[in-house]
PDB file of C-alpha atoms in Angstrom:
ATOM      1  CA  UNK A 223     -23.934 103.975  74.981  1.00  0.00           C
ATOM      2  CA  UNK A 224     -27.371 104.416  76.548  1.00  0.00           C
ATOM      3  CA  UNK A 225     -29.268 107.597  75.855  1.00  0.00           C
ATOM      4  CA  UNK A 226     -31.839 109.324  78.048  1.00  0.00           C
ATOM      5  CA  UNK A 227     -33.934 110.611  75.144  1.00  0.00           C
ATOM      6  CA  UNK A 228     -34.946 109.490  71.675  1.00  0.00           C
ATOM      7  CA  UNK A 229     -34.947 113.002  70.229  1.00  0.00           C
ATOM      8  CA  UNK A 230     -34.054 116.585  70.984  1.00  0.00           C
ATOM      9  CA  UNK A 231     -36.395 119.023  69.214  1.00  0.00           C
ATOM     10  CA  UNK A 232     -34.730 122.175  67.916  1.00  0.00           C
ATOM     11  CA  UNK A 233     -37.006 124.968  66.674  1.00  0.00           C
ATOM     12  CA  UNK A 234     -37.667 128.660  66.465  1.00  0.00           C
ATOM     13  CA  UNK A 235     -39.670 129.805  69.519  1.00  0.00           C
ATOM     14  CA  UNK A 236     -42.177 131.375  67.101  1.00  0.00           C
ATOM     15  CA  UNK A 237     -43.027 127.842  65.944  1.00  0.00           C
ATOM     16  CA  UNK A 238     -43.375 126.512  69.492  1.00  0.00           C
ATOM     17  CA  UNK A 239     -47.086 125.672  69.376  1.00  0.00           C
ATOM     18  CA  UNK A 240     -46.703 123.555  66.225  1.00  0.00           C
ATOM     19  CA  UNK A 241     -43.611 121.777  67.539  1.00  0.00           C
ATOM     20  CA  UNK A 242     -45.233 121.132  70.934  1.00  0.00           C
ATOM     21  CA  UNK A 243     -48.213 119.517  69.181  1.00  0.00           C
ATOM     22  CA  UNK A 244     -45.880 117.181  67.275  1.00  0.00           C
ATOM     23  CA  UNK A 245     -43.882 116.496  70.466  1.00  0.00           C
ATOM     24  CA  UNK A 246     -47.068 115.619  72.342  1.00  0.00           C
ATOM     25  CA  UNK A 247     -48.015 113.121  69.660  1.00  0.00           C
ATOM     26  CA  UNK A 248     -44.585 111.505  69.732  1.00  0.00           C
ATOM     27  CA  UNK A 249     -44.700 111.297  73.512  1.00  0.00           C
ATOM     28  CA  UNK A 250     -48.304 110.243  74.106  1.00  0.00           C
ATOM     29  CA  UNK A 251     -49.075 108.120  71.050  1.00  0.00           C
ATOM     30  CA  UNK A 252     -45.677 106.506  70.542  1.00  0.00           C
ATOM     31  CA  UNK A 253     -44.156 106.723  74.042  1.00  0.00           C
ATOM     32  CA  UNK A 254     -40.966 108.279  72.713  1.00  0.00           C
ATOM     33  CA  UNK A 255     -38.718 110.134  75.128  1.00  0.00           C
ATOM     34  CA  UNK A 256     -38.645 113.619  73.604  1.00  0.00           C
ATOM     35  CA  UNK A 257     -36.521 116.439  74.974  1.00  0.00           C
ATOM     36  CA  UNK A 258     -38.204 119.766  74.333  1.00  0.00           C
ATOM     37  CA  UNK A 259     -36.547 122.850  75.807  1.00  0.00           C
ATOM     38  CA  UNK A 260     -39.718 124.236  77.380  1.00  0.00           C
ATOM     39  CA  UNK A 261     -40.343 120.868  79.049  1.00  0.00           C
ATOM     40  CA  UNK A 262     -36.814 120.096  80.259  1.00  0.00           C
ATOM     41  CA  UNK A 263     -34.323 122.963  80.178  1.00  0.00           C
ATOM     42  CA  UNK A 264     -33.921 125.232  83.171  1.00  0.00           C
ATOM     43  CA  UNK A 265     -35.137 128.817  82.669  1.00  0.00           C
ATOM     44  CA  UNK A 266     -32.502 131.524  83.220  1.00  0.00           C
ATOM     45  CA  UNK A 267     -29.621 129.067  82.736  1.00  0.00           C
ATOM     46  CA  UNK A 268     -27.128 129.638  79.900  1.00  0.00           C
ATOM     47  CA  UNK A 269     -28.885 127.988  76.969  1.00  0.00           C
ATOM     48  CA  UNK A 270     -25.736 126.937  75.106  1.00  0.00           C
ATOM     49  CA  UNK A 271     -24.389 124.698  77.879  1.00  0.00           C
ATOM     50  CA  UNK A 272     -27.854 123.245  78.573  1.00  0.00           C
ATOM     51  CA  UNK A 273     -28.463 122.453  74.895  1.00  0.00           C
ATOM     52  CA  UNK A 274     -25.025 120.895  74.443  1.00  0.00           C
ATOM     53  CA  UNK A 275     -25.651 118.697  77.486  1.00  0.00           C
ATOM     54  CA  UNK A 276     -29.096 117.800  76.128  1.00  0.00           C
ATOM     55  CA  UNK A 277     -27.670 116.842  72.731  1.00  0.00           C
ATOM     56  CA  UNK A 278     -25.265 114.436  74.420  1.00  0.00           C
ATOM     57  CA  UNK A 279     -28.256 112.666  75.982  1.00  0.00           C
ATOM     58  CA  UNK A 280     -30.178 112.106  72.709  1.00  0.00           C
ATOM     59  CA  UNK A 281     -29.881 109.712  69.785  1.00  0.00           C
ATOM     60  CA  UNK A 282     -31.357 112.185  67.301  1.00  0.00           C
ATOM     61  CA  UNK A 283     -31.934 115.888  66.847  1.00  0.00           C
ATOM     62  CA  UNK A 284     -34.998 117.032  64.949  1.00  0.00           C
ATOM     63  CA  UNK A 285     -34.639 120.537  63.506  1.00  0.00           C
ATOM     64  CA  UNK A 286     -37.866 122.293  62.511  1.00  0.00           C
ATOM     65  CA  UNK A 287     -37.817 125.000  59.829  1.00  0.00           C
ATOM     66  CA  UNK A 288     -40.470 127.458  58.718  1.00  0.00           C
ATOM     67  CA  UNK A 289     -40.161 130.979  57.315  1.00  0.00           C
ATOM     68  CA  UNK A 290     -36.628 131.806  58.368  1.00  0.00           C
ATOM     69  CA  UNK A 291     -34.030 131.916  55.620  1.00  0.00           C
ATOM     70  CA  UNK A 292     -31.413 131.658  56.894  1.00  0.00           C
ATOM     71  CA  UNK A 293     -32.791 130.637  60.265  1.00  0.00           C
ATOM     72  CA  UNK A 294     -31.626 133.402  62.586  1.00  0.00           C
ATOM     73  CA  UNK A 295     -32.408 131.236  65.623  1.00  0.00           C
ATOM     74  CA  UNK A 296     -29.897 128.574  64.518  1.00  0.00           C
ATOM     75  CA  UNK A 297     -27.020 130.393  66.185  1.00  0.00           C
ATOM     76  CA  UNK A 298     -23.468 129.630  65.063  1.00  0.00           C
ATOM     77  CA  UNK A 299     -22.763 128.057  68.475  1.00  0.00           C
ATOM     78  CA  UNK A 300     -25.706 125.680  68.153  1.00  0.00           C
ATOM     79  CA  UNK A 301     -24.801 124.863  64.565  1.00  0.00           C
ATOM     80  CA  UNK A 302     -21.218 124.121  65.665  1.00  0.00           C
ATOM     81  CA  UNK A 303     -22.460 121.898  68.503  1.00  0.00           C
ATOM     82  CA  UNK A 304     -24.677 119.968  66.097  1.00  0.00           C
ATOM     83  CA  UNK A 305     -21.902 119.571  63.526  1.00  0.00           C
ATOM     84  CA  UNK A 306     -19.503 118.291  66.201  1.00  0.00           C
ATOM     85  CA  UNK A 307     -21.991 115.734  67.459  1.00  0.00           C
ATOM     86  CA  UNK A 308     -22.798 114.557  63.948  1.00  0.00           C
ATOM     87  CA  UNK A 309     -19.156 114.079  62.986  1.00  0.00           C
ATOM     88  CA  UNK A 310     -17.744 112.820  66.299  1.00  0.00           C
ATOM     89  CA  UNK A 311     -20.641 111.061  68.015  1.00  0.00           C
ATOM     90  CA  UNK A 312     -22.933 109.968  65.182  1.00  0.00           C
ATOM     91  CA  UNK A 313     -25.922 112.082  66.241  1.00  0.00           C
ATOM     92  CA  UNK A 314     -28.659 111.672  63.634  1.00  0.00           C
ATOM     93  CA  UNK A 315     -30.112 114.932  62.360  1.00  0.00           C
ATOM     94  CA  UNK A 316     -33.669 115.072  61.005  1.00  0.00           C
ATOM     95  CA  UNK A 317     -34.668 118.298  59.259  1.00  0.00           C
ATOM     96  CA  UNK A 318     -38.420 118.960  59.201  1.00  0.00           C
ATOM     97  CA  UNK A 319     -40.162 121.446  56.952  1.00  0.00           C
ATOM     98  CA  UNK A 320     -43.209 122.913  58.730  1.00  0.00           C
ATOM     99  CA  UNK A 321     -46.349 124.346  57.113  1.00  0.00           C
ATOM    100  CA  UNK A 322     -45.637 127.676  55.368  1.00  0.00           C
ATOM    101  CA  UNK A 323     -41.941 126.778  55.224  1.00  0.00           C
ATOM    102  CA  UNK A 324     -39.511 128.702  53.084  1.00  0.00           C
ATOM    103  CA  UNK A 325     -38.905 126.370  50.120  1.00  0.00           C
ATOM    104  CA  UNK A 326     -35.537 127.962  49.139  1.00  0.00           C
ATOM    105  CA  UNK A 327     -34.141 126.975  52.547  1.00  0.00           C
ATOM    106  CA  UNK A 328     -34.822 123.322  51.741  1.00  0.00           C
ATOM    107  CA  UNK A 329     -33.027 123.713  48.406  1.00  0.00           C
ATOM    108  CA  UNK A 330     -30.068 125.498  50.015  1.00  0.00           C
ATOM    109  CA  UNK A 331     -29.858 124.293  53.631  1.00  0.00           C
ATOM    110  CA  UNK A 332     -27.025 124.911  56.077  1.00  0.00           C
ATOM    111  CA  UNK A 333     -23.972 122.842  55.187  1.00  0.00           C
ATOM    112  CA  UNK A 334     -24.492 120.181  57.853  1.00  0.00           C
ATOM    113  CA  UNK A 335     -28.059 119.520  56.605  1.00  0.00           C
ATOM    114  CA  UNK A 336     -27.126 118.923  52.990  1.00  0.00           C
ATOM    115  CA  UNK A 337     -27.677 115.414  51.624  1.00  0.00           C
ATOM    116  CA  UNK A 338     -30.188 114.556  54.357  1.00  0.00           C
ATOM    117  CA  UNK A 339     -33.779 113.590  53.535  1.00  0.00           C
ATOM    118  CA  UNK A 340     -36.305 116.070  54.932  1.00  0.00           C
ATOM    119  CA  UNK A 341     -39.630 115.320  56.592  1.00  0.00           C
ATOM    120  CA  UNK A 342     -42.324 117.408  54.915  1.00  0.00           C
ATOM    121  CA  UNK A 343     -45.160 118.752  57.087  1.00  0.00           C
ATOM    122  CA  UNK A 344     -46.168 121.409  54.545  1.00  0.00           C
ATOM    123  CA  UNK A 345     -49.632 119.808  54.235  1.00  0.00           C
ATOM    124  CA  UNK A 346     -50.252 120.537  57.932  1.00  0.00           C
ATOM    125  CA  UNK A 347     -49.229 119.173  61.306  1.00  0.00           C
ATOM    126  CA  UNK A 348     -51.919 116.473  61.161  1.00  0.00           C
ATOM    127  CA  UNK A 349     -50.296 114.904  58.079  1.00  0.00           C
ATOM    128  CA  UNK A 350     -50.150 111.202  59.054  1.00  0.00           C
ATOM    129  CA  UNK A 351     -47.591 110.330  56.376  1.00  0.00           C
ATOM    130  CA  UNK A 352     -45.218 113.037  57.657  1.00  0.00           C
ATOM    131  CA  UNK A 353     -45.743 111.850  61.240  1.00  0.00           C
ATOM    132  CA  UNK A 354     -44.952 108.253  60.300  1.00  0.00           C
ATOM    133  CA  UNK A 355     -41.841 109.376  58.396  1.00  0.00           C
ATOM    134  CA  UNK A 356     -40.700 111.413  61.418  1.00  0.00           C
ATOM    135  CA  UNK A 357     -41.327 108.499  63.766  1.00  0.00           C
ATOM    136  CA  UNK A 358     -39.406 106.119  61.491  1.00  0.00           C
ATOM    137  CA  UNK A 359     -36.491 108.558  61.224  1.00  0.00           C
ATOM    138  CA  UNK A 360     -36.268 109.006  64.994  1.00  0.00           C
ATOM    139  CA  UNK A 361     -36.483 105.267  65.610  1.00  0.00           C
ATOM    140  CA  UNK A 362     -34.066 104.423  62.798  1.00  0.00           C
ATOM    141  CA  UNK A 363     -36.194 102.350  60.445  1.00  0.00           C
ATOM    142  CA  UNK A 364     -37.616 102.812  56.961  1.00  0.00           C
ATOM    143  CA  UNK A 365     -41.295 103.890  56.990  1.00  0.00           C
TER     144      UNK A 365
END
């Protein structure tokens, strides 16, 4: 199956500037096809249907976490859509811990994120090691 995008980026709108900076790097430096809601989804359309359609067009979903425990923006509908795609379609999920992230969330993540290695950006969004680990995870190779 061919996919339109390498990664869908899922994040709290409050963290948008940080996530957009990472997305820009992935797009401009590495030429990855990144689907970011503010770049691709239609304003005023029902977000659930748009996100579900977007997930079907991506090989991976990167979920960014910060100071939200539990993340109130990770709606049950979105969580259900992600779980379905992981179990039925093999969507890879990549959890990313942003600077100032809530450490207990990493120790007790939502069920579908348990037993998955996290990318750690807690040293800042310019952390080259974290960027290389994220790139490797999206592309499916060991850094």
